[in-house]
Short mmCIF file of C-alpha atoms in Angstrom, two decimals:
data_model
loop_
_atom_site.label_atom_id
_atom_site.label_comp_id
_atom_site.label_asym_id
_atom_site.label_seq_id
_atom_site.Cartn_x
_atom_site.Cartn_y
_atom_site.Cartn_z
CA MET A 1 29.39 -11.91 19.52
CA PHE A 2 30.53 -8.41 20.40
CA SER A 3 33.72 -6.98 21.83
CA TRP A 4 33.74 -4.05 24.21
CA LEU A 5 36.99 -2.26 23.57
CA GLY A 6 38.65 -1.05 26.76
CA THR A 7 37.30 1.40 29.30
CA ASP A 8 34.48 3.91 29.08
CA ASP A 9 36.92 6.63 27.99
CA ARG A 10 38.28 4.52 25.18
CA ARG A 11 34.79 3.47 24.17
CA LYS A 12 34.05 7.11 23.35
CA ARG A 13 36.98 7.12 20.94
CA ASP A 14 36.76 3.63 19.44
CA PRO A 15 33.58 2.08 18.06
CA GLU A 16 32.37 -1.38 18.98
CA VAL A 17 33.25 -4.35 16.80
CA PHE A 18 30.31 -6.35 15.44
CA GLN A 19 30.12 -9.56 13.47
CA THR A 20 26.93 -8.82 11.53
CA VAL A 21 25.04 -5.65 10.68
CA SER A 22 21.78 -6.96 12.12
CA ASP A 23 23.33 -7.88 15.48
CA GLY A 24 25.19 -4.58 15.54
CA LEU A 25 22.03 -2.58 14.99
CA LYS A 26 20.21 -4.46 17.75
CA LYS A 27 23.06 -3.96 20.19
CA LEU A 28 23.43 -0.25 19.45
CA TYR A 29 19.70 0.34 19.69
CA LYS A 30 19.31 -1.44 23.03
CA THR A 31 22.40 0.01 24.72
CA LYS A 32 22.54 3.57 23.38
CA LEU A 33 19.30 4.72 21.78
CA LEU A 34 16.58 2.85 23.70
CA PRO A 35 17.55 4.36 27.12
CA LEU A 36 17.11 7.86 25.65
CA GLU A 37 13.73 6.93 24.13
CA GLU A 38 12.45 5.43 27.38
CA SER A 39 13.62 8.31 29.53
CA TYR A 40 11.76 10.93 27.46
CA LYS A 41 8.60 9.00 26.50
CA PHE A 42 9.57 8.88 22.83
CA HIS A 43 7.37 5.80 22.40
CA GLU A 44 4.29 7.68 23.56
CA PHE A 45 4.89 10.68 21.31
CA HIS A 46 6.27 9.16 18.14
CA SER A 47 6.91 5.45 17.62
CA PRO A 48 6.82 2.23 19.67
CA ALA A 49 10.11 0.66 20.67
CA LEU A 50 11.85 -1.53 18.10
CA GLU A 51 12.23 -5.26 18.69
CA ASP A 52 14.63 -7.91 17.40
CA ALA A 53 12.16 -8.88 14.66
CA ASP A 54 12.32 -5.34 13.26
CA PHE A 55 16.03 -5.85 12.57
CA ASP A 56 15.80 -9.48 11.44
CA ASN A 57 12.75 -9.42 9.16
CA LYS A 58 12.90 -9.62 5.36
CA PRO A 59 12.46 -6.47 3.28
CA MET A 60 8.81 -5.41 3.08
CA VAL A 61 6.93 -3.68 0.27
CA LEU A 62 3.85 -1.61 1.22
CA LEU A 63 1.16 -1.13 -1.42
CA VAL A 64 -1.09 1.93 -1.02
CA GLY A 65 -3.81 3.26 -3.29
CA GLN A 66 -7.47 4.04 -3.73
CA TYR A 67 -9.85 1.16 -4.27
CA SER A 68 -9.78 -0.58 -7.65
CA THR A 69 -6.28 0.61 -8.55
CA GLY A 70 -5.00 -2.97 -8.80
CA LYS A 71 -3.06 -3.44 -5.52
CA THR A 72 -4.14 -7.05 -4.98
CA SER A 73 -3.80 -7.81 -8.70
CA PHE A 74 -0.27 -6.40 -8.54
CA ILE A 75 0.66 -8.88 -5.81
CA ARG A 76 -0.98 -11.69 -7.79
CA TYR A 77 1.05 -10.60 -10.81
CA LEU A 78 4.35 -10.72 -8.88
CA LEU A 79 3.66 -14.08 -7.23
CA GLU A 80 1.97 -15.66 -10.26
CA GLN A 81 -0.43 -17.41 -7.90
CA ASP A 82 -3.35 -16.63 -5.63
CA PHE A 83 -2.74 -16.08 -1.93
CA PRO A 84 -5.06 -16.86 0.99
CA GLY A 85 -7.63 -14.15 1.64
CA MET A 86 -7.21 -12.60 -1.81
CA ARG A 87 -10.26 -10.84 -3.26
CA ILE A 88 -10.29 -8.78 -6.45
CA GLY A 89 -13.10 -6.57 -7.72
CA PRO A 90 -14.03 -3.07 -8.92
CA GLU A 91 -15.37 -2.03 -5.52
CA PRO A 92 -13.42 -1.95 -2.20
CA THR A 93 -12.91 -5.72 -1.86
CA THR A 94 -9.77 -5.71 0.30
CA ASP A 95 -11.07 -4.43 3.63
CA SER A 96 -8.07 -5.61 5.65
CA PHE A 97 -4.36 -5.17 5.94
CA ILE A 98 -2.88 -8.41 4.59
CA ALA A 99 0.79 -9.23 5.22
CA VAL A 100 1.69 -11.69 2.44
CA MET A 101 4.67 -13.67 3.76
CA HIS A 102 6.51 -16.92 3.16
CA GLY A 103 5.37 -20.07 4.92
CA ASP A 104 5.80 -23.81 4.46
CA THR A 105 2.06 -24.28 4.07
CA GLU A 106 -0.75 -22.02 2.93
CA GLY A 107 -2.79 -20.43 5.68
CA VAL A 108 -4.07 -17.28 7.34
CA ILE A 109 -3.02 -16.00 10.77
CA PRO A 110 -5.52 -13.54 12.32
CA GLY A 111 -4.31 -10.23 13.69
CA ASN A 112 -4.66 -10.93 17.42
CA ALA A 113 -2.54 -14.07 17.09
CA LEU A 114 -0.10 -12.32 14.77
CA VAL A 115 0.81 -9.51 17.18
CA VAL A 116 1.88 -11.92 19.93
CA ASP A 117 4.34 -13.78 17.69
CA PRO A 118 7.87 -12.55 18.63
CA LYS A 119 9.25 -13.75 15.29
CA LYS A 120 6.98 -11.38 13.33
CA PRO A 121 7.68 -7.62 13.27
CA PHE A 122 4.07 -6.70 14.12
CA ARG A 123 3.87 -6.94 17.93
CA LYS A 124 3.59 -3.17 18.47
CA LEU A 125 0.50 -2.98 16.25
CA ASN A 126 -1.56 -4.13 19.22
CA ALA A 127 -1.66 -0.46 20.28
CA PHE A 128 -4.25 0.19 17.54
CA GLY A 129 -6.79 -2.04 19.27
CA ASN A 130 -9.25 -4.69 18.18
CA ALA A 131 -10.89 -2.48 15.56
CA PHE A 132 -7.64 -2.71 13.62
CA LEU A 133 -6.56 -6.22 14.62
CA ASN A 134 -9.85 -7.61 13.34
CA ARG A 135 -8.86 -6.13 9.98
CA PHE A 136 -5.29 -7.42 9.98
CA VAL A 137 -4.18 -10.89 8.83
CA CYS A 138 -1.06 -12.63 7.61
CA ALA A 139 -1.37 -14.78 4.49
CA GLN A 140 1.39 -17.38 4.34
CA LEU A 141 2.28 -19.52 1.34
CA PRO A 142 5.35 -21.28 -0.12
CA ASN A 143 6.26 -18.93 -2.96
CA PRO A 144 9.86 -18.26 -4.12
CA VAL A 145 9.26 -14.49 -4.34
CA LEU A 146 8.33 -14.43 -0.66
CA GLU A 147 11.60 -16.09 0.31
CA SER A 148 13.24 -12.69 -0.25
CA ILE A 149 10.53 -10.10 0.45
CA SER A 150 7.15 -9.70 2.14
CA VAL A 151 4.30 -7.62 0.69
CA ILE A 152 1.72 -5.64 2.67
CA ASP A 153 -1.66 -5.24 0.93
CA THR A 154 -3.81 -2.43 2.32
CA PRO A 155 -7.53 -1.58 2.19
CA GLY A 156 -8.51 0.57 -0.76
CA ILE A 157 -8.50 4.25 0.17
CA LEU A 158 -12.03 5.58 -0.09
CA SER A 159 -13.36 8.59 -1.97
CA GLY A 160 -16.60 10.55 -2.08
CA GLU A 161 -19.19 9.72 0.56
CA LYS A 162 -17.45 6.45 1.43
CA GLN A 163 -14.47 8.23 3.03
CA ARG A 164 -16.75 9.83 5.63
CA ILE A 165 -17.47 6.44 7.18
CA SER A 166 -15.14 5.84 10.11
CA ARG A 167 -12.96 2.73 9.91
CA GLY A 168 -12.85 2.44 13.69
CA TYR A 169 -9.07 2.97 13.84
CA ASP A 170 -6.60 5.61 12.72
CA PHE A 171 -5.94 4.47 9.15
CA ALA A 172 -3.26 7.09 8.43
CA ALA A 173 -1.45 6.30 11.69
CA VAL A 174 -1.31 2.59 10.82
CA LEU A 175 0.14 3.39 7.41
CA GLU A 176 2.68 5.70 9.04
CA TRP A 177 3.68 2.84 11.37
CA PHE A 178 4.27 0.55 8.39
CA ALA A 179 6.04 3.29 6.40
CA GLU A 180 8.66 3.63 9.11
CA ARG A 181 9.49 -0.08 8.91
CA VAL A 182 9.11 -1.10 5.26
CA ASP A 183 11.78 -0.89 2.56
CA ARG A 184 9.60 0.31 -0.31
CA ILE A 185 6.26 2.13 -0.52
CA ILE A 186 4.41 1.81 -3.82
CA LEU A 187 1.52 4.21 -4.49
CA LEU A 188 -0.80 2.84 -7.17
CA PHE A 189 -2.99 5.02 -9.35
CA ASP A 190 -5.63 4.02 -11.89
CA ALA A 191 -5.06 5.75 -15.25
CA HIS A 192 -8.85 6.27 -15.47
CA LYS A 193 -9.31 8.08 -12.15
CA LEU A 194 -6.56 10.32 -10.90
CA ASP A 195 -8.67 12.23 -8.39
CA ILE A 196 -6.85 12.17 -5.06
CA SER A 197 -9.48 11.98 -2.31
CA ASP A 198 -9.11 13.72 1.04
CA GLU A 199 -8.28 10.42 2.73
CA PHE A 200 -5.63 9.61 0.12
CA SER A 201 -4.17 13.11 0.53
CA ASP A 202 -3.96 12.57 4.31
CA VAL A 203 -2.27 9.22 3.74
CA ILE A 204 0.38 10.69 1.44
CA LYS A 205 1.05 13.46 3.95
CA ALA A 206 1.41 10.79 6.67
CA LEU A 207 4.23 9.28 4.61
CA LYS A 208 6.25 12.50 4.94
CA ASN A 209 9.91 11.90 5.87
CA HIS A 210 9.78 8.60 3.94
CA GLU A 211 9.86 10.08 0.44
CA ASP A 212 13.05 8.13 -0.34
CA LYS A 213 11.06 4.90 -0.07
CA ILE A 214 8.13 5.99 -2.26
CA ARG A 215 7.62 4.87 -5.85
CA VAL A 216 4.49 5.51 -7.93
CA VAL A 217 2.83 3.10 -10.36
CA LEU A 218 0.38 4.42 -12.96
CA ASN A 219 -1.53 1.18 -13.47
CA LYS A 220 -3.99 0.09 -16.19
CA ALA A 221 -2.19 2.33 -18.70
CA ASP A 222 -2.95 -0.10 -21.55
CA GLN A 223 -6.60 0.97 -21.45
CA ILE A 224 -6.04 4.48 -22.82
CA GLU A 225 -4.56 5.86 -26.05
CA THR A 226 -1.03 7.29 -26.24
CA GLN A 227 -2.19 10.92 -26.39
CA GLN A 228 -4.46 10.43 -23.38
CA LEU A 229 -1.69 8.63 -21.52
CA MET A 230 0.61 11.62 -21.98
CA ARG A 231 -2.04 13.93 -20.50
CA VAL A 232 -2.82 11.53 -17.64
CA TYR A 233 0.87 11.30 -16.75
CA GLY A 234 1.16 15.09 -16.68
CA ALA A 235 -1.96 15.41 -14.53
CA LEU A 236 -0.62 12.82 -12.09
CA MET A 237 2.70 14.63 -11.70
CA TRP A 238 0.86 17.92 -11.16
CA SER A 239 -1.40 16.39 -8.48
CA LEU A 240 1.50 14.74 -6.67
CA GLY A 241 3.48 17.98 -6.77
CA LYS A 242 0.76 19.71 -4.75
CA ILE A 243 0.78 17.04 -2.03
CA VAL A 244 4.37 15.81 -1.86
CA ASN A 245 6.33 18.94 -1.02
CA THR A 246 9.75 17.92 -2.28
CA PRO A 247 11.87 19.51 -5.01
CA GLU A 248 12.66 16.07 -6.45
CA VAL A 249 10.26 14.32 -8.79
CA ILE A 250 8.96 10.98 -7.52
CA ARG A 251 9.72 8.09 -9.88
CA VAL A 252 6.56 7.04 -11.72
CA TYR A 253 6.34 3.65 -13.48
CA ILE A 254 3.78 3.28 -16.25
CA GLY A 255 2.27 -0.08 -17.17
CA SER A 256 -0.44 -2.66 -16.74
CA PHE A 257 0.45 -5.04 -13.95
CA TRP A 258 -1.78 -8.05 -14.43
CA SER A 259 -1.72 -11.15 -16.65
CA HIS A 260 -4.38 -10.15 -19.17
CA PRO A 261 -3.74 -9.14 -22.81
CA LEU A 262 -3.03 -5.47 -23.41
CA LEU A 263 -6.17 -3.70 -24.59
CA ILE A 264 -4.20 -1.07 -26.51
CA PRO A 265 -0.76 -2.52 -27.35
CA ASP A 266 0.67 0.67 -28.91
CA ASN A 267 2.93 1.35 -25.92
CA ARG A 268 4.03 -2.23 -25.34
CA LYS A 269 7.76 -1.42 -25.47
CA LEU A 270 7.31 1.42 -22.99
CA PHE A 271 5.42 -0.85 -20.59
CA GLU A 272 8.10 -3.55 -20.87
CA ALA A 273 10.90 -1.09 -20.14
CA GLU A 274 9.01 0.42 -17.19
CA GLU A 275 8.24 -3.02 -15.79
CA GLN A 276 11.89 -4.04 -15.95
CA ASP A 277 12.94 -0.84 -14.16
CA LEU A 278 10.39 -1.47 -11.41
CA PHE A 279 11.42 -5.11 -11.09
CA LYS A 280 15.08 -4.11 -10.77
CA ASP A 281 14.14 -1.68 -8.01
CA ILE A 282 12.24 -4.36 -6.07
CA GLN A 283 14.90 -7.00 -6.71
CA SER A 284 17.56 -4.73 -5.19
CA LEU A 285 15.76 -4.61 -1.82
CA PRO A 286 17.35 -7.73 -0.24
CA ARG A 287 20.83 -6.53 -1.13
CA ASN A 288 20.18 -3.06 0.30
CA ALA A 289 18.12 -4.16 3.31
CA ALA A 290 20.94 -3.75 5.86
CA LEU A 291 21.74 -0.26 4.59
CA ARG A 292 18.05 0.71 4.78
CA LYS A 293 17.80 -0.46 8.40
CA LEU A 294 20.97 1.43 9.27
CA ASN A 295 19.60 4.56 7.60
CA ASP A 296 16.27 4.24 9.45
CA LEU A 297 18.08 3.83 12.78
CA ILE A 298 20.04 7.04 12.11
CA LYS A 299 16.81 8.91 11.28
CA ARG A 300 15.21 7.55 14.45
CA ALA A 301 18.22 8.59 16.56
CA ARG A 302 18.13 12.15 15.20
CA LEU A 303 14.41 12.39 15.87
CA ALA A 304 14.82 10.98 19.39
CA LYS A 305 17.47 13.61 20.08
CA ALA A 306 15.10 16.37 18.99
CA TYR A 307 12.36 14.96 21.25
CA SER A 308 14.68 14.77 24.23
CA LEU A 309 15.93 18.33 23.78
CA LYS A 310 12.42 19.74 23.80
CA ARG A 311 12.08 18.34 27.33
CA GLU A 312 14.02 21.36 28.51
CA MET A 313 10.92 23.45 27.95
CA PRO A 314 9.12 23.07 31.33
CA THR A 315 12.20 24.10 33.29
CA VAL A 316 12.42 27.27 31.22
CA PHE A 317 8.78 28.26 30.95
CA GLY A 318 7.27 26.98 34.15
CA LYS A 319 4.84 24.25 35.13
CA ASP A 320 1.11 23.78 34.64
CA ASN A 321 0.28 27.44 35.29
CA LYS A 322 2.04 28.34 32.05
CA LYS A 323 1.14 25.28 30.02
CA LYS A 324 -0.92 27.19 27.46
CA GLU A 325 1.82 29.77 27.06
CA LEU A 326 4.39 27.05 26.54
CA ILE A 327 2.36 25.24 23.87
CA ALA A 328 1.54 28.46 22.04
CA SER A 329 5.23 29.44 21.90
CA LEU A 330 6.43 25.98 20.86
CA GLY A 331 7.61 27.29 17.48
CA ASP A 332 9.95 29.78 19.17
CA ILE A 333 11.23 27.03 21.45
CA TYR A 334 12.06 24.92 18.39
CA VAL A 335 14.11 27.80 16.98
CA ARG A 336 16.04 28.24 20.23
CA ILE A 337 16.85 24.55 20.51
CA GLU A 338 17.90 24.43 16.85
CA ARG A 339 20.34 27.26 17.45
CA GLU A 340 21.74 26.08 20.79
CA HIS A 341 22.19 22.41 19.89
CA GLN A 342 22.76 22.62 16.11
CA ILE A 343 19.71 20.49 15.35
CA SER A 344 18.38 20.60 11.81
CA PRO A 345 14.79 21.93 11.51
CA GLY A 346 13.91 18.81 9.51
CA ASP A 347 14.67 16.60 12.54
CA PHE A 348 11.92 18.15 14.66
CA PRO A 349 8.42 16.62 14.92
CA ASN A 350 5.48 18.31 13.27
CA LEU A 351 4.69 21.49 15.23
CA LYS A 352 0.88 21.21 15.15
CA ARG A 353 0.94 17.53 16.03
CA MET A 354 3.30 18.12 18.96
CA GLN A 355 1.12 20.95 20.29
CA ASP A 356 -1.90 18.63 20.22
CA GLN A 357 0.00 15.88 22.05
CA LEU A 358 1.27 18.23 24.75
CA GLN A 359 -2.29 19.25 25.63
CA SER A 360 -2.87 15.93 27.43
CA GLN A 361 0.56 15.67 29.08
CA ASP A 362 1.51 16.51 32.67
CA LEU A 363 4.55 18.68 32.06
CA THR A 364 5.64 18.48 35.70
CA LYS A 365 6.57 14.81 35.13
CA PHE A 366 8.94 15.55 32.27
CA GLN A 367 12.45 14.51 33.26
CA PRO A 368 15.27 17.06 33.05
CA LEU A 369 17.79 16.68 30.27
CA LYS A 370 20.39 13.97 30.92
CA SER A 371 23.58 14.75 29.03
CA ARG A 372 24.86 11.19 29.57
CA LEU A 373 22.06 9.73 27.44
CA LEU A 374 22.58 12.31 24.69
CA GLU A 375 26.32 11.67 24.68
CA ALA A 376 25.72 7.95 24.18
CA VAL A 377 23.58 8.64 21.10
CA ASP A 378 26.10 11.15 19.76
CA ASP A 379 28.86 8.58 20.23
CA MET A 380 26.78 6.01 18.35
CA LEU A 381 26.23 8.40 15.43
CA ALA A 382 29.83 9.63 15.33
CA ASN A 383 31.71 6.35 15.83
CA ASP A 384 29.72 3.12 15.87
CA ILE A 385 27.67 3.86 12.75
CA ALA A 386 30.84 4.42 10.72
CA GLY A 387 32.04 0.93 11.67
CA LEU A 388 28.70 -0.57 10.69
CA MET A 389 28.84 1.18 7.31
CA VAL A 390 32.04 -0.72 6.52
CA LEU A 391 30.37 -3.96 7.58
CA VAL A 392 27.35 -3.20 5.37
CA ARG A 393 29.59 -2.95 2.31
CA GLN A 394 31.35 -6.18 3.24
CA GLU A 395 28.06 -8.04 3.57
CA GLU A 396 26.86 -6.64 0.22
CA ASN A 397 30.06 -7.81 -1.49
CA GLN A 398 29.67 -11.28 0.01
CA ARG A 399 26.25 -11.71 -1.59
CA PRO A 400 26.34 -9.76 -4.85
CA ASN A 401 23.61 -11.92 -6.40
CA ALA A 402 21.09 -11.41 -3.60
CA ALA A 403 17.88 -10.53 -5.42
CA VAL A 404 14.20 -11.41 -5.51
CA LYS A 405 13.64 -14.52 -7.63
CA GLY A 406 10.65 -16.50 -8.81
CA GLY A 407 7.20 -15.48 -9.99
CA ALA A 408 7.06 -12.65 -12.50
CA PHE A 409 10.72 -11.84 -11.86
CA ASP A 410 11.75 -15.02 -13.69
CA GLY A 411 9.24 -14.69 -16.52
CA THR A 412 11.41 -12.40 -18.64
CA LEU A 413 14.84 -13.20 -17.20
CA ASN A 414 16.08 -15.42 -20.02
CA GLY A 415 14.96 -16.53 -23.47
CA PRO A 416 13.36 -14.64 -26.33
CA PHE A 417 10.95 -12.75 -24.05
CA GLY A 418 13.69 -11.11 -22.03
CA HIS A 419 13.62 -7.32 -22.24
CA GLY A 420 15.30 -6.17 -25.45
CA TYR A 421 15.89 -9.66 -26.81
CA GLY A 422 16.46 -9.50 -30.58
CA GLU A 423 16.62 -5.69 -30.54
CA GLY A 424 19.51 -3.28 -30.86
CA ALA A 425 22.81 -5.11 -30.45
CA GLY A 426 20.78 -8.30 -29.99
CA GLU A 427 19.29 -8.14 -33.48
CA GLY A 428 20.07 -11.30 -35.44
CA ILE A 429 21.03 -13.30 -32.36
CA ASP A 430 19.15 -16.37 -33.62
CA ASP A 431 19.98 -15.98 -37.34
CA ALA A 432 22.35 -18.35 -39.11
CA GLU A 433 23.55 -15.49 -41.31
CA TRP A 434 25.71 -12.65 -39.96
CA VAL A 435 23.18 -9.85 -39.39
CA VAL A 436 25.60 -7.13 -40.57
CA SER A 437 25.79 -8.73 -44.03
CA ARG A 438 22.30 -7.39 -44.83
CA ASP A 439 23.63 -3.84 -45.12
CA LYS A 440 27.25 -4.68 -45.93
CA PRO A 441 27.00 -3.81 -49.68
CA ALA A 442 26.09 -0.22 -48.76
CA TYR A 443 28.89 -0.06 -46.19
CA ASP A 444 31.37 -1.49 -48.73
CA GLU A 445 30.66 1.36 -51.13
CA ILE A 446 31.69 3.83 -48.44
CA PHE A 447 34.66 1.67 -47.42
CA TYR A 448 36.26 1.78 -50.87
CA THR A 449 36.00 5.59 -51.01
CA LEU A 450 38.29 5.81 -47.97
CA SER A 451 41.46 4.72 -49.82
CA PRO A 452 42.00 1.32 -48.20
CA VAL A 453 45.58 -0.04 -48.25
CA ASN A 454 46.01 -3.79 -48.31
CA GLY A 455 42.27 -4.14 -47.69
CA LYS A 456 42.21 -1.89 -44.61
CA VAL A 457 41.43 1.76 -43.81
CA THR A 458 43.41 3.73 -41.29
CA GLY A 459 41.93 5.12 -38.11
CA ALA A 460 42.16 8.69 -39.42
CA ASN A 461 40.24 7.85 -42.60
CA ALA A 462 37.64 5.83 -40.72
CA LYS A 463 37.19 8.66 -38.23
CA ARG A 464 36.27 11.15 -40.97
CA GLU A 465 33.38 8.91 -41.96
CA MET A 466 32.29 7.87 -38.45
CA VAL A 467 32.01 11.43 -37.11
CA LYS A 468 29.34 12.13 -39.72
CA SER A 469 26.99 10.24 -37.34
CA LYS A 470 27.39 13.23 -34.93
CA LEU A 471 27.81 10.81 -32.04
CA PRO A 472 30.17 11.97 -29.24
CA ASN A 473 33.80 10.88 -29.44
CA THR A 474 33.34 8.81 -26.28
CA VAL A 475 30.67 6.72 -28.02
CA LEU A 476 32.60 6.44 -31.28
CA GLY A 477 35.67 5.40 -29.31
CA LYS A 478 33.72 2.55 -27.75
CA ILE A 479 32.39 1.51 -31.17
CA TRP A 480 35.94 1.52 -32.54
CA LYS A 481 37.12 -0.68 -29.66
CA LEU A 482 34.33 -3.19 -30.33
CA ALA A 483 34.82 -3.19 -34.12
CA ASP A 484 38.63 -3.42 -34.23
CA ILE A 485 38.60 -7.10 -33.38
CA ASP A 486 42.21 -7.89 -34.25
CA LYS A 487 43.39 -4.73 -32.45
CA ASP A 488 45.69 -3.57 -35.26
CA GLY A 489 44.45 0.05 -35.28
CA MET A 490 42.80 -0.34 -38.70
CA LEU A 491 39.51 -1.68 -40.04
CA ASP A 492 38.98 -4.15 -42.86
CA ASP A 493 35.70 -4.24 -44.77
CA GLU A 494 33.96 -6.53 -42.23
CA GLU A 495 35.15 -4.52 -39.25
CA PHE A 496 34.12 -1.29 -40.97
CA ALA A 497 30.67 -2.72 -41.68
CA LEU A 498 30.42 -3.80 -38.03
CA ALA A 499 31.35 -0.29 -36.86
CA ASN A 500 28.59 1.20 -39.03
CA HIS A 501 26.11 -1.38 -37.74
CA LEU A 502 26.93 -0.39 -34.15
CA ILE A 503 26.52 3.28 -35.07
CA LYS A 504 23.06 2.46 -36.42
CA VAL A 505 22.23 0.59 -33.21
CA LYS A 506 23.16 3.65 -31.14
CA LEU A 507 21.34 6.09 -33.41
CA GLU A 508 18.17 4.01 -33.06
CA GLY A 509 18.27 4.61 -29.31
CA HIS A 510 19.71 1.32 -28.07
CA GLU A 511 22.63 0.88 -25.72
CA LEU A 512 25.95 -0.50 -26.89
CA PRO A 513 27.08 -3.82 -25.38
CA ALA A 514 30.00 -3.86 -22.96
CA ASP A 515 31.52 -6.73 -24.96
CA LEU A 516 30.84 -7.71 -28.56
CA PRO A 517 28.15 -10.45 -28.67
CA ALA A 518 29.17 -13.66 -30.43
CA HIS A 519 26.59 -13.24 -33.20
CA LEU A 520 28.08 -9.85 -34.21
CA ILE A 521 31.62 -11.14 -34.64
CA PRO A 522 32.45 -11.24 -38.39
CA PRO A 523 32.64 -14.82 -39.71
CA SER A 524 36.31 -14.46 -40.71
CA LYS A 525 37.25 -13.24 -37.21
CA ARG A 526 35.59 -15.90 -35.09
CA LYS A 527 38.70 -18.03 -34.90
CA ILE A 528 40.70 -15.01 -33.69
CA VAL A 529 38.28 -14.48 -30.82
CA GLU A 530 38.34 -18.14 -29.88
#
């Protein structure tokens, strides 16, 4: 399936040719990046080796949040059906990691059986031991949503005295393992309790370097008044700002993601708009999955390079007799390597964590730096990745309609309960009468003050009236293009009324349509359009 182009010298200049992005990623990883990782114990220090299933699996969505924030209810809302092992309650009811995946029949696969299945991307989780595997299951069911994505439900993060009870495994490390491999991380918060416990704070910090995948859902927002909701939203952003140290603001979706009536329906339109934005984000995951995997491989390659370069340290600072000195001066070593090899500071592992890991290592067994392995990774980043980027775009263009379907995603897709149906430019879509005729008498009064000639006003005269709306010329130009149906550069009374109707639509905060909907076409012009 792959073509090696010429000799080793030519291979450094010309990238490999691949047929699919997935196969290309697997080939590049195994031939160019994996040898570097194995040589410098990258798998012991950072992340287990990747397998074929990591490149072939469907996009995954990881749900994280304190107990009773609605994680399991959120999955139930998306699927519109129960899944095996589902439990919902106000206390910590989900005590396991549950991978909700597609299957021909409903069933549950326990963790120890799951991690030996080569077709599932979970084999490396066996490193967390039985304490974790006894709390890890896969729930399979035939649901159309799961044909495109998989969802990972997690145990509720504890607070207060509960968080002091050991889980028996490194909870934050497991989440970090998932974060590296999933396509989207959704942090759920309950609008009634925004306190971020110590364990939750540790979890969010463990997701560092994956901020591009994180989205936040402020759930159960229908249970508080508008004024309170505004304050809760501000408090949430302030709390996140203290933990997530990025200059960008994380996207927060506000709503109530379950199938019960809204307790306080005042913000219904806001919730509908937020839900549609979140659904669009999730629905885009299958189409962008190849690009995400490519991006993650690049991040992994840069991190592996930084790990391999730090292996120079023992040869410079000595062996075991200077181990403490070496670890204490690790920060200075980072700076030197950054300068000598042009490595970005952001590509280096956490300093404190690396110092702790080095305490238990025999530094005399560290292999010297092998330039051949580094050159292979550099060649991959400089040449092969560029070829795969082209292939990613080609694959995306071949399946432009790839999106998550079924469940809640179909509930508002078409029909009168679609987002914005009957509003803005869609107003009057089901009426027998032309909706513009309701206000046409008022528009006609203005029309006849503009000195129409042969029943039409010129563009210059119409402009003087239209600019009174204070809309930008770009918007008014689009309105003119939609309203001038016969394209003669002038407006008759119906076209003028239509232009004013579209101005009203825009002033009320709605978007203009790309093309004029059939129900807005003036009755006398419908034959022209046909």
